[in-house]
Amino acid sequence: ADADSKTLTVGFDAEYPPFGYMDESGEYVGFDLDVAQKVCDNLGWELVKKPINWDSKDMELNSGAIDCIWNGFTMNGREDDYTWSVPYVDNSQVIVIPEDSDIADLAGLAGKTVGVQAASAALELLSDGGDQADLAATFGTLQQFPDYNNAFIELQAGSIDAIAMDIGVANYQLKQHEGYKILDEALNSEKYAVGFKLGNEELRDTVNDSLMQLKEDGTFDALAEKYELTDMVCLGEDGDAEAAKAATEGASEAATETEAETEA
């Protein structure tokens, strides 16, 4: 769909809570779908929610069956495959250490005891076949915990040296516990953004503009809170907002001129 059309067809995996899933009443809901709905409300468009087979997402997008992929969709490593919106959620895996730790980077974890939650994304990243398995091989021990509260008790006691975890969880834990910090060097970078067909900048700019409006009026953060994603939200950080604004100002100025003419 081009920016003039009145429908936005969003492709999503219907089994990916909290971003997109079917609730008990059979409605498709989730953080991404709720944000997409607000974007459409703002623009006076109709949202069409289209569950897709994740394997065929590129075919759906390229054929025009969907206008975008909006579903906890990682942009890292796919930068050149799609035209991307601004990133809005950061799901990077990071290392938390005591503020007085002598560990300065990932190489500094050699020989150390690193805690991780069982069955977590961080564990997957560090285990056999994971992207950072070679790094994990340098650790003294990779110790699993049933939850991160237990890991923090051990970190406080000094029985482990560091904890590997999602940045959202880390931000949350750092608010609860003083005396810790996140290592500057992350284990990986994973940001979620909306993927449009390569070259569809017009629609991307319109959606970016609307996303920034939702950020400014508090709607975006309210939805993040509803789905317990507050600590992972990165919309408008790291100069993304400036980039988005620059990209969309051209589009909105053109729109404003048209409106002015209509009114006159």
PDB file of N, CA and C in Angstrom, residues 218-255:
ATOM      1  N   GLY A 218       2.722   9.862  24.750  1.00  0.00           N
ATOM      2  CA  GLY A 218       2.657   8.907  25.854  1.00  0.00           C
ATOM      3  C   GLY A 218       1.953   7.598  25.539  1.00  0.00           C
ATOM      4  N   THR A 219       1.315   7.510  24.363  1.00  0.00           N
ATOM      5  CA  THR A 219       0.572   6.286  24.001  1.00  0.00           C
ATOM      6  C   THR A 219       1.504   5.085  23.899  1.00  0.00           C
ATOM      7  N   PHE A 220       2.665   5.290  23.269  1.00  0.00           N
ATOM      8  CA  PHE A 220       3.612   4.194  23.054  1.00  0.00           C
ATOM      9  C   PHE A 220       4.080   3.620  24.396  1.00  0.00           C
ATOM     10  N   ASP A 221       4.446   4.509  25.310  1.00  0.00           N
ATOM     11  CA  ASP A 221       4.949   4.045  26.612  1.00  0.00           C
ATOM     12  C   ASP A 221       3.853   3.368  27.428  1.00  0.00           C
ATOM     13  N   ALA A 222       2.610   3.836  27.275  1.00  0.00           N
ATOM     14  CA  ALA A 222       1.493   3.219  27.995  1.00  0.00           C
ATOM     15  C   ALA A 222       1.292   1.778  27.511  1.00  0.00           C
ATOM     16  N   LEU A 223       1.407   1.562  26.202  1.00  0.00           N
ATOM     17  CA  LEU A 223       1.268   0.204  25.659  1.00  0.00           C
ATOM     18  C   LEU A 223       2.453  -0.670  26.083  1.00  0.00           C
ATOM     19  N   ALA A 224       3.642  -0.086  26.134  1.00  0.00           N
ATOM     20  CA  ALA A 224       4.828  -0.842  26.566  1.00  0.00           C
ATOM     21  C   ALA A 224       4.624  -1.314  28.003  1.00  0.00           C
ATOM     22  N   GLU A 225       4.016  -0.449  28.825  1.00  0.00           N
ATOM     23  CA  GLU A 225       3.768  -0.793  30.226  1.00  0.00           C
ATOM     24  C   GLU A 225       2.738  -1.919  30.311  1.00  0.00           C
ATOM     25  N   LYS A 226       1.694  -1.822  29.493  1.00  0.00           N
ATOM     26  CA  LYS A 226       0.636  -2.834  29.470  1.00  0.00           C
ATOM     27  C   LYS A 226       1.211  -4.228  29.188  1.00  0.00           C
ATOM     28  N   TYR A 227       2.175  -4.290  28.260  1.00  0.00           N
ATOM     29  CA  TYR A 227       2.758  -5.578  27.881  1.00  0.00           C
ATOM     30  C   TYR A 227       4.088  -5.860  28.597  1.00  0.00           C
ATOM     31  N   GLU A 228       4.388  -5.046  29.640  1.00  0.00           N
ATOM     32  CA  GLU A 228       5.590  -5.232  30.467  1.00  0.00           C
ATOM     33  C   GLU A 228       6.881  -5.204  29.646  1.00  0.00           C
ATOM     34  N   LEU A 229       6.940  -4.245  28.727  1.00  0.00           N
ATOM     35  CA  LEU A 229       8.136  -4.100  27.886  1.00  0.00           C
ATOM     36  C   LEU A 229       8.871  -2.786  28.160  1.00  0.00           C
ATOM     37  N   THR A 230       8.459  -2.094  29.234  1.00  0.00           N
ATOM     38  CA  THR A 230       8.979  -0.749  29.501  1.00  0.00           C
ATOM     39  C   THR A 230      10.506  -0.676  29.446  1.00  0.00           C
ATOM     40  N   ASP A 231      11.169  -1.665  30.032  1.00  0.00           N
ATOM     41  CA  ASP A 231      12.629  -1.594  30.126  1.00  0.00           C
ATOM     42  C   ASP A 231      13.336  -1.916  28.825  1.00  0.00           C
ATOM     43  N   MET A 232      12.579  -2.372  27.826  1.00  0.00           N
ATOM     44  CA  MET A 232      13.190  -2.720  26.540  1.00  0.00           C
ATOM     45  C   MET A 232      12.952  -1.670  25.463  1.00  0.00           C
ATOM     46  N   VAL A 233      12.093  -0.709  25.760  1.00  0.00           N
ATOM     47  CA  VAL A 233      11.731   0.289  24.746  1.00  0.00           C
ATOM     48  C   VAL A 233      12.923   1.183  24.428  1.00  0.00           C
ATOM     49  N   CYS A 234      13.202   1.372  23.130  1.00  0.00           N
ATOM     50  CA  CYS A 234      14.312   2.267  22.754  1.00  0.00           C
ATOM     51  C   CYS A 234      13.879   3.276  21.699  1.00  0.00           C
ATOM     52  N   LEU A 235      12.572   3.400  21.457  1.00  0.00           N
ATOM     53  CA  LEU A 235      12.093   4.328  20.423  1.00  0.00           C
ATOM     54  C   LEU A 235      12.545   5.745  20.746  1.00  0.00           C
ATOM     55  N   GLY A 236      13.221   6.369  19.782  1.00  0.00           N
ATOM     56  CA  GLY A 236      13.628   7.750  19.976  1.00  0.00           C
ATOM     57  C   GLY A 236      14.911   7.923  20.754  1.00  0.00           C
ATOM     58  N   GLU A 237      15.603   6.816  21.105  1.00  0.00           N
ATOM     59  CA  GLU A 237      16.899   6.943  21.781  1.00  0.00           C
ATOM     60  C   GLU A 237      18.025   6.923  20.763  1.00  0.00           C
ATOM     61  N   ASP A 238      19.240   7.230  21.221  1.00  0.00           N
ATOM     62  CA  ASP A 238      20.439   7.136  20.368  1.00  0.00           C
ATOM     63  C   ASP A 238      20.313   7.942  19.087  1.00  0.00           C
ATOM     64  N   GLY A 239      19.607   9.062  19.137  1.00  0.00           N
ATOM     65  CA  GLY A 239      19.501   9.870  17.933  1.00  0.00           C
ATOM     66  C   GLY A 239      18.560   9.266  16.905  1.00  0.00           C
ATOM     67  N   ASP A 240      17.932   8.120  17.236  1.00  0.00           N
ATOM     68  CA  ASP A 240      16.977   7.528  16.299  1.00  0.00           C
ATOM     69  C   ASP A 240      15.853   8.517  16.010  1.00  0.00           C
ATOM     70  N   ALA A 241      15.433   9.217  17.059  1.00  0.00           N
ATOM     71  CA  ALA A 241      14.318  10.167  16.919  1.00  0.00           C
ATOM     72  C   ALA A 241      14.701  11.252  15.921  1.00  0.00           C
ATOM     73  N   GLU A 242      15.924  11.740  16.058  1.00  0.00           N
ATOM     74  CA  GLU A 242      16.384  12.797  15.147  1.00  0.00           C
ATOM     75  C   GLU A 242      16.393  12.284  13.713  1.00  0.00           C
ATOM     76  N   ALA A 243      16.912  11.080  13.550  1.00  0.00           N
ATOM     77  CA  ALA A 243      16.982  10.493  12.213  1.00  0.00           C
ATOM     78  C   ALA A 243      15.574  10.326  11.646  1.00  0.00           C
ATOM     79  N   ALA A 244      14.675   9.853  12.507  1.00  0.00           N
ATOM     80  CA  ALA A 244      13.295   9.624  12.062  1.00  0.00           C
ATOM     81  C   ALA A 244      12.644  10.948  11.692  1.00  0.00           C
ATOM     82  N   LYS A 245      12.902  11.952  12.536  1.00  0.00           N
ATOM     83  CA  LYS A 245      12.282  13.253  12.337  1.00  0.00           C
ATOM     84  C   LYS A 245      12.781  13.851  11.007  1.00  0.00           C
ATOM     85  N   ALA A 246      14.087  13.745  10.792  1.00  0.00           N
ATOM     86  CA  ALA A 246      14.668  14.274   9.563  1.00  0.00           C
ATOM     87  C   ALA A 246      14.060  13.562   8.352  1.00  0.00           C
ATOM     88  N   ALA A 247      13.924  12.240   8.485  1.00  0.00           N
ATOM     89  CA  ALA A 247      13.393  11.447   7.370  1.00  0.00           C
ATOM     90  C   ALA A 247      11.941  11.787   7.103  1.00  0.00           C
ATOM     91  N   THR A 248      11.204  12.109   8.165  1.00  0.00           N
ATOM     92  CA  THR A 248       9.765  12.288   8.000  1.00  0.00           C
ATOM     93  C   THR A 248       9.373  13.754   7.817  1.00  0.00           C
ATOM     94  N   GLU A 249      10.257  14.681   8.165  1.00  0.00           N
ATOM     95  CA  GLU A 249       9.868  16.092   8.055  1.00  0.00           C
ATOM     96  C   GLU A 249       9.515  16.460   6.622  1.00  0.00           C
ATOM     97  N   GLY A 250      10.324  15.966   5.701  1.00  0.00           N
ATOM     98  CA  GLY A 250      10.041  16.206   4.286  1.00  0.00           C
ATOM     99  C   GLY A 250       8.632  15.748   3.948  1.00  0.00           C
ATOM    100  N   ALA A 251       8.286  14.548   4.402  1.00  0.00           N
ATOM    101  CA  ALA A 251       6.968  13.971   4.107  1.00  0.00           C
ATOM    102  C   ALA A 251       5.850  14.783   4.748  1.00  0.00           C
ATOM    103  N   SER A 252       6.038  15.170   6.034  1.00  0.00           N
ATOM    104  CA  SER A 252       4.927  15.866   6.694  1.00  0.00           C
ATOM    105  C   SER A 252       4.770  17.294   6.195  1.00  0.00           C
ATOM    106  N   GLU A 253       5.896  17.933   5.827  1.00  0.00           N
ATOM    107  CA  GLU A 253       5.770  19.291   5.288  1.00  0.00           C
ATOM    108  C   GLU A 253       4.951  19.271   4.000  1.00  0.00           C
ATOM    109  N   ALA A 254       5.235  18.289   3.165  1.00  0.00           N
ATOM    110  CA  ALA A 254       4.496  18.153   1.897  1.00  0.00           C
ATOM    111  C   ALA A 254       3.024  17.962   2.196  1.00  0.00           C
ATOM    112  N   ALA A 255       2.725  17.125   3.202  1.00  0.00           N
ATOM    113  CA  ALA A 255       1.329  16.844   3.567  1.00  0.00           C
ATOM    114  C   ALA A 255       0.647  18.115   4.080  1.00  0.00           C
TER     115      ALA A 255
END
